PDB file of C-alpha atoms and ligand atoms in Angstrom:
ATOM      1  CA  UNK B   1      28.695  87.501 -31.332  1.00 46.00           C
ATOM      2  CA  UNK B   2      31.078  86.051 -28.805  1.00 51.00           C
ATOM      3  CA  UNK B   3      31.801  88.400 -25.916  1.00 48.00           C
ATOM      4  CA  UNK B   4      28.875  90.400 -25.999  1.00 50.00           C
ATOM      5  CA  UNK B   5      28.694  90.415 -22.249  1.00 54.00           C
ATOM      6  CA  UNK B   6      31.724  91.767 -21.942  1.00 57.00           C
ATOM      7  CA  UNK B   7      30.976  95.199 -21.484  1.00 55.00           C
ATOM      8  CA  UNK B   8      28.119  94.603 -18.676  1.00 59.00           C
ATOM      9  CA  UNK B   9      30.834  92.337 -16.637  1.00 59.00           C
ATOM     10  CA  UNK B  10      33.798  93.810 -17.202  1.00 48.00           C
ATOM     11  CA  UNK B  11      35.080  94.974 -13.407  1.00 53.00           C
ATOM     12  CA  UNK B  12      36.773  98.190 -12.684  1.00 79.00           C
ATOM     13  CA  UNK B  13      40.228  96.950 -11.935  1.00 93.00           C
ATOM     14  CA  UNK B  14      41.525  94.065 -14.378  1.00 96.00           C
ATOM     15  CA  UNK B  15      41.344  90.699 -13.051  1.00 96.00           C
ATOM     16  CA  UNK B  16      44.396  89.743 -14.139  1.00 97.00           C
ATOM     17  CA  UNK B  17      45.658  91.665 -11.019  1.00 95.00           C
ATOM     18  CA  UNK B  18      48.282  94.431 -12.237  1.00 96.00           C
ATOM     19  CA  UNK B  19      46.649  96.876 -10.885  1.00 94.00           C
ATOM     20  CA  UNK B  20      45.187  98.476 -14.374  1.00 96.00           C
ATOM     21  CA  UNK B  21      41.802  98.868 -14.990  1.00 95.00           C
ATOM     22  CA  UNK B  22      40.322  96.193 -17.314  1.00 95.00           C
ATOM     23  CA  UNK B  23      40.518  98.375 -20.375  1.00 94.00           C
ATOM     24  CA  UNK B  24      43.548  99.655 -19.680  1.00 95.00           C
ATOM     25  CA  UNK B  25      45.503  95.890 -19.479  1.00 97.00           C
ATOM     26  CA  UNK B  26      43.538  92.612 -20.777  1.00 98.00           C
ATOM     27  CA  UNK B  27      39.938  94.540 -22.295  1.00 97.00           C
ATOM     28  CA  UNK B  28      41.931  95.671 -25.637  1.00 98.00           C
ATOM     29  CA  UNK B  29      43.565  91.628 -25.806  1.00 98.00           C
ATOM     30  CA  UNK B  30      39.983  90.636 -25.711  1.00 98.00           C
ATOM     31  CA  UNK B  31      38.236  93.477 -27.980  1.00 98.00           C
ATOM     32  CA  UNK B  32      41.032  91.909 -30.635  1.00 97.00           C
ATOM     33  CA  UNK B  33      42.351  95.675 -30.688  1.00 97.00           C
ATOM     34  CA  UNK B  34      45.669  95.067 -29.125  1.00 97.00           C
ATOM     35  CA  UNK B  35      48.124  91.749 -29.148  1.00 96.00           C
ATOM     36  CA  UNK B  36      49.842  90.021 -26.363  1.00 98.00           C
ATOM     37  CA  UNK B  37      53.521  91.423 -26.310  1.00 97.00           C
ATOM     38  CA  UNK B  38      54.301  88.466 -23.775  1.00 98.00           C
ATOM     39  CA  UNK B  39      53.743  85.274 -22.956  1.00 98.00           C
ATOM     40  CA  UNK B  40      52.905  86.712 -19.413  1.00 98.00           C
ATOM     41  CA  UNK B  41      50.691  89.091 -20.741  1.00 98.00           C
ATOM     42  CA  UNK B  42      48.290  86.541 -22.754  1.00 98.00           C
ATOM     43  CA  UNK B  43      48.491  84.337 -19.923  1.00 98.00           C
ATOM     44  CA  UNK B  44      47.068  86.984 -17.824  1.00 98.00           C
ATOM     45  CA  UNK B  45      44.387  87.969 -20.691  1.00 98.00           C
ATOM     46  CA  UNK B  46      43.458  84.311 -20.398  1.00 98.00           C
ATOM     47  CA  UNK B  47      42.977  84.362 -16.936  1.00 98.00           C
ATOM     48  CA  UNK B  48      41.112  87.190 -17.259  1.00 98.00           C
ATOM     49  CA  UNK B  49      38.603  85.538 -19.669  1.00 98.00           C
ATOM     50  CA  UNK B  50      37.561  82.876 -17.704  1.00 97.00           C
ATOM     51  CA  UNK B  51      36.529  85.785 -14.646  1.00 96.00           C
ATOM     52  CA  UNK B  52      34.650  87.345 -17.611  1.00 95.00           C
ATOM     53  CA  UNK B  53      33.290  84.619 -19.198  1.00 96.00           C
ATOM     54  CA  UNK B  54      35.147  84.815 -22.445  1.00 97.00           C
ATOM     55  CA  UNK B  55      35.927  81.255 -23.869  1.00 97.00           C
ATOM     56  CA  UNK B  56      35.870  82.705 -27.853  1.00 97.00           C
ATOM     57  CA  UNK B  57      39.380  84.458 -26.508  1.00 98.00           C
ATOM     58  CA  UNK B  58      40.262  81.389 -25.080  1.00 98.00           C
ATOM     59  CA  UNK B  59      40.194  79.445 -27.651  1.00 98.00           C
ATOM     60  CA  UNK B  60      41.418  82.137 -30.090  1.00 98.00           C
ATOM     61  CA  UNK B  61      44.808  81.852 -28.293  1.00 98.00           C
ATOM     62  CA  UNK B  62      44.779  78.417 -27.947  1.00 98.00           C
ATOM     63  CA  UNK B  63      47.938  76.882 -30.021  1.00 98.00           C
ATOM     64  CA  UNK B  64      46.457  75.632 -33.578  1.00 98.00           C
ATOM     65  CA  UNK B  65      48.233  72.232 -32.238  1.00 98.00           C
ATOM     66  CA  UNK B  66      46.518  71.743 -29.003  1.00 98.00           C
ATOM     67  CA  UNK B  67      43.188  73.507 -29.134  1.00 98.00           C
ATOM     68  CA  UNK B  68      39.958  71.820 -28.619  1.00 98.00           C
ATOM     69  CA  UNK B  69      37.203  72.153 -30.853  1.00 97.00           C
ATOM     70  CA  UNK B  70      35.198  73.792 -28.489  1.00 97.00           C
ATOM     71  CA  UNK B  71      35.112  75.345 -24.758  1.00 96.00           C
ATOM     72  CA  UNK B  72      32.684  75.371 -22.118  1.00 96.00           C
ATOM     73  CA  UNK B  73      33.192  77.706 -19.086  1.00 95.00           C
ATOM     74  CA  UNK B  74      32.249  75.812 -15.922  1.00 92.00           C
ATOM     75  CA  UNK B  75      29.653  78.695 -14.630  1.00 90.00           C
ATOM     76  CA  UNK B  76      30.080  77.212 -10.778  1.00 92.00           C
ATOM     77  CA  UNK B  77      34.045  77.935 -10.881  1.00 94.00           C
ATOM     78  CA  UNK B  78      34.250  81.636  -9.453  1.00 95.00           C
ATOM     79  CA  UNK B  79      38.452  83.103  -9.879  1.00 96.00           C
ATOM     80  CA  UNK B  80      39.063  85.232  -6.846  1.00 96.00           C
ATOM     81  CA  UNK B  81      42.382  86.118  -8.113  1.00 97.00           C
ATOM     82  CA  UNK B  82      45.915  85.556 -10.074  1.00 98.00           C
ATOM     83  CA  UNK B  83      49.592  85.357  -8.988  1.00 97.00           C
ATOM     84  CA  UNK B  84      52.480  84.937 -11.269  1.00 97.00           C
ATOM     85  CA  UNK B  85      54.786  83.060  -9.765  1.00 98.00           C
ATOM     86  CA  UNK B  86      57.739  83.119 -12.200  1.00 98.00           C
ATOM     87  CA  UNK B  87      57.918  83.662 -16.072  1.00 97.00           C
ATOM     88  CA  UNK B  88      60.728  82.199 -18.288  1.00 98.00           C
ATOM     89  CA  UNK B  89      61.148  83.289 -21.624  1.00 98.00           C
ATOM     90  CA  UNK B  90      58.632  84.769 -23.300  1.00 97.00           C
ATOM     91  CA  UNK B  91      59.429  87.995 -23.645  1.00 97.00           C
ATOM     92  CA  UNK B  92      59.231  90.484 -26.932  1.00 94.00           C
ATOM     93  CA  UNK B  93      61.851  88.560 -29.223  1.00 93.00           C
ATOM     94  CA  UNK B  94      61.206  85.329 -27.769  1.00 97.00           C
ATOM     95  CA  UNK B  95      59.276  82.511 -29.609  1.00 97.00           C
ATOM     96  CA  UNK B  96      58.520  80.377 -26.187  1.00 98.00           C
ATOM     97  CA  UNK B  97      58.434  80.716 -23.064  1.00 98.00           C
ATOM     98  CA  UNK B  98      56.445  79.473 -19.956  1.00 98.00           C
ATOM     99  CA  UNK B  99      54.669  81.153 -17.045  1.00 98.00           C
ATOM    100  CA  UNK B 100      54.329  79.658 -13.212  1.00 98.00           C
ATOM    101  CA  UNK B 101      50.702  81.103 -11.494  1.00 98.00           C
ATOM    102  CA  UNK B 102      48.278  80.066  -9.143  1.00 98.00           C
ATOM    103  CA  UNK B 103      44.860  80.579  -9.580  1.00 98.00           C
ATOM    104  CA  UNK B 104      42.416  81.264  -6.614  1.00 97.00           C
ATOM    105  CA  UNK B 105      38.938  79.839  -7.370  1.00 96.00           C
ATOM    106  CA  UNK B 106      35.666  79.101  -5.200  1.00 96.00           C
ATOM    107  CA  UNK B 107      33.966  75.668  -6.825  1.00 93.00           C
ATOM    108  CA  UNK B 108      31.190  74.195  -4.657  1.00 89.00           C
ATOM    109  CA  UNK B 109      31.581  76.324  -2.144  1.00 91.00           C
ATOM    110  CA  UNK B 110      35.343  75.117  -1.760  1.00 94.00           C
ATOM    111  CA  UNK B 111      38.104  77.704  -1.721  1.00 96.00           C
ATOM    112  CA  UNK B 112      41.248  76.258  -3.530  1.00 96.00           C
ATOM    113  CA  UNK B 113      44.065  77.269  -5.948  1.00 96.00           C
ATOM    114  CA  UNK B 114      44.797  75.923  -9.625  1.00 95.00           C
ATOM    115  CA  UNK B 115      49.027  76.000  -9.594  1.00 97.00           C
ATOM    116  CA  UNK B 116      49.975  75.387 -13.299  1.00 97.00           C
ATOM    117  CA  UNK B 117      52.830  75.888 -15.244  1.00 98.00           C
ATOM    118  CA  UNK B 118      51.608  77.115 -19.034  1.00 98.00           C
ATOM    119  CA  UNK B 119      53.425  76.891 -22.022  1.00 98.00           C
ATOM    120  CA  UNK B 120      53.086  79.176 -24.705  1.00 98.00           C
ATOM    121  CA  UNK B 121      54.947  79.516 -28.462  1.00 98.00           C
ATOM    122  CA  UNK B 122      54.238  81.743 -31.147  1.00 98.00           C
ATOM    123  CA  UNK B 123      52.456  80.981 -34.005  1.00 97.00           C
ATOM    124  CA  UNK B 124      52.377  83.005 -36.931  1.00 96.00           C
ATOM    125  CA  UNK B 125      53.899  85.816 -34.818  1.00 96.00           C
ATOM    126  CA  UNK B 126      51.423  86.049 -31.596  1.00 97.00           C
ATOM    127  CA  UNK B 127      51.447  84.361 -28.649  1.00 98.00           C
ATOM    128  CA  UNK B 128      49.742  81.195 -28.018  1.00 98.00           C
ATOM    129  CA  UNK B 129      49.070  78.640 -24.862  1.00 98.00           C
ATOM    130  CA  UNK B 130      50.242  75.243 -25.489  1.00 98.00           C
ATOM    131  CA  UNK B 131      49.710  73.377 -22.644  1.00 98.00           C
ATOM    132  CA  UNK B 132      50.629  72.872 -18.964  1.00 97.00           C
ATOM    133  CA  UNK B 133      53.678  71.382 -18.277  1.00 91.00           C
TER     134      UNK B 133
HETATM  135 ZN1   ZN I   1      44.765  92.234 -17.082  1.00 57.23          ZN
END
């Protein structure tokens, strides 16, 4: 069962950075028992995935167009923390939208920052990652 470890990691304060504790803001988009409303908001549940260790999420909100058959979590990358930069679109009635971030990470002992720009559309109503632009 993917996720199983979920409980046993899962930090006090989410990840994602909002502020909310973990099962207050991305634990119920992971548990399956609550959608992303935004593209924001499942950008930051994806975020929060890889600091948990959650690639079955990941690749459940991967776009049906762009997903790869299967994801490995590289266990040396450690994410220190999230900033969202800018968010266009994506919001409730929206179909796409994309989100600006940067991504703190240690990886061999380096400190450094992922910067991306995501894209996300729905499909079949919920929120999906595309790609980076
Ligand atoms: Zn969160």
């Amino acid at each position: 069962m993917p996720g199983g470890t979920l409980g046993r990691m899962a930090p006090r304060r989410c990840p994602c950075g909002t502020g909310l504790t973990y099962d207050e803001c991305c634990g119920p988009l992971h548990a399956g028992t609550r959608a992303a409303a935004t593209a924001e908001q499942l950008m930051r549940s994806r975020y929060s995935a890889f600091v948990v260790g959650d690639p079955a999420y990941l690749l459940a909100t991967w776009h049906s167009r762009t997903r790869p058959p299967s994801l490995e979590l590289d266990p040396d990358v450690r994410w220190l923390g999230l900033d969202v930069i800018a968010a266009d679109g994506g919001g409730l009635l929206a179909a796409e939208g994309t989100v600006e971030f940067s991504a703190t990470r240690i990886a061999d002992g380096q400190r450094g920052a992922q910067h991306e720009v995501s894209r996300f559309l729905r499909e079949d109503g919920a929120w999906r990652y595309l790609d980076a632009l």
